[in-house]
mmCIF file of C-alpha atoms in Angstrom:
data_model
loop_
_atom_site.group_PDB
_atom_site.id
_atom_site.type_symbol
_atom_site.label_atom_id
_atom_site.label_comp_id
_atom_site.label_asym_id
_atom_site.label_seq_id
_atom_site.Cartn_x
_atom_site.Cartn_y
_atom_site.Cartn_z
ATOM 1 C CA MET A 3 21.697 9.889 12.100
ATOM 2 C CA LYS A 4 23.668 9.286 8.942
ATOM 3 C CA LYS A 5 22.068 9.314 5.523
ATOM 4 C CA THR A 6 22.506 5.569 5.112
ATOM 5 C CA GLU A 7 20.787 4.921 8.448
ATOM 6 C CA LEU A 8 17.930 7.252 7.499
ATOM 7 C CA THR A 9 17.562 5.600 4.114
ATOM 8 C CA ALA A 10 17.450 2.149 5.719
ATOM 9 C CA ALA A 11 14.861 3.318 8.293
ATOM 10 C CA VAL A 12 12.675 4.868 5.604
ATOM 11 C CA ASP A 13 12.931 1.747 3.402
ATOM 12 C CA ALA A 14 11.934 -0.433 6.371
ATOM 13 C CA CYS A 15 8.961 1.783 7.144
ATOM 14 C CA VAL A 16 7.800 1.805 3.506
ATOM 15 C CA GLU A 17 8.083 -1.985 3.318
ATOM 16 C CA ALA A 18 6.147 -2.447 6.571
ATOM 17 C CA THR A 19 3.407 -0.137 5.271
ATOM 18 C CA ARG A 20 3.307 -1.975 1.922
ATOM 19 C CA GLN A 21 2.950 -5.327 3.678
ATOM 20 C CA ALA A 22 0.188 -3.987 5.931
ATOM 21 C CA LEU A 23 -1.732 -2.572 2.989
ATOM 22 C CA GLN A 24 -1.279 -5.791 1.022
ATOM 23 C CA THR A 25 -2.589 -7.844 3.961
ATOM 24 C CA LEU A 26 -5.595 -5.545 4.237
ATOM 25 C CA TRP A 27 -6.232 -5.698 0.494
ATOM 26 C CA ASP A 28 -6.019 -9.483 0.454
ATOM 27 C CA SER A 29 -8.521 -9.799 3.309
ATOM 28 C CA ILE A 30 -11.402 -7.819 1.791
ATOM 29 C CA ASN A 31 -13.884 -9.148 -0.715
ATOM 30 C CA GLN A 32 -14.146 -8.283 -4.413
ATOM 31 C CA GLY A 33 -17.000 -5.787 -3.967
ATOM 32 C CA GLN A 34 -15.070 -3.874 -1.337
ATOM 33 C CA ARG A 35 -12.011 -3.834 -3.610
ATOM 34 C CA LYS A 36 -14.023 -2.327 -6.468
ATOM 35 C CA GLN A 37 -15.466 0.334 -4.215
ATOM 36 C CA LEU A 38 -12.030 1.298 -2.887
ATOM 37 C CA LEU A 39 -10.437 1.446 -6.337
ATOM 38 C CA LYS A 40 -13.115 3.936 -7.443
ATOM 39 C CA ARG A 41 -11.579 6.462 -5.061
ATOM 40 C CA PRO A 42 -8.577 8.040 -6.759
ATOM 41 C CA ASP A 43 -6.818 8.844 -3.485
ATOM 42 C CA ILE A 44 -6.922 5.219 -2.366
ATOM 43 C CA ALA A 45 -5.910 3.893 -5.785
ATOM 44 C CA GLN A 46 -2.950 6.292 -5.797
ATOM 45 C CA LEU A 47 -1.901 5.228 -2.306
ATOM 46 C CA LEU A 48 -2.007 1.522 -3.200
ATOM 47 C CA SER A 49 -0.004 2.222 -6.352
ATOM 48 C CA ARG A 50 2.562 4.335 -4.486
ATOM 49 C CA TYR A 51 3.285 1.491 -2.071
ATOM 50 C CA GLY A 52 3.286 -1.204 -4.744
ATOM 51 C CA VAL A 53 0.251 -3.115 -3.511
ATOM 52 C CA GLU A 54 -0.863 -5.746 -6.013
ATOM 53 C CA THR A 55 -4.519 -5.036 -6.764
ATOM 54 C CA GLU A 56 -4.998 -7.547 -9.585
#
């Protein structure tokens, strides 16, 4: 596998993960969102993948 192919595969995987996390985030209620954002590991994960939490 060439570097460009690997980069494209990684980018596709990251985007798929970001979309899945965004869908999950959008489907939970405000109380659940607040509880999840209190956990630093989850907040960091959402930030790493660019999930809009506002």
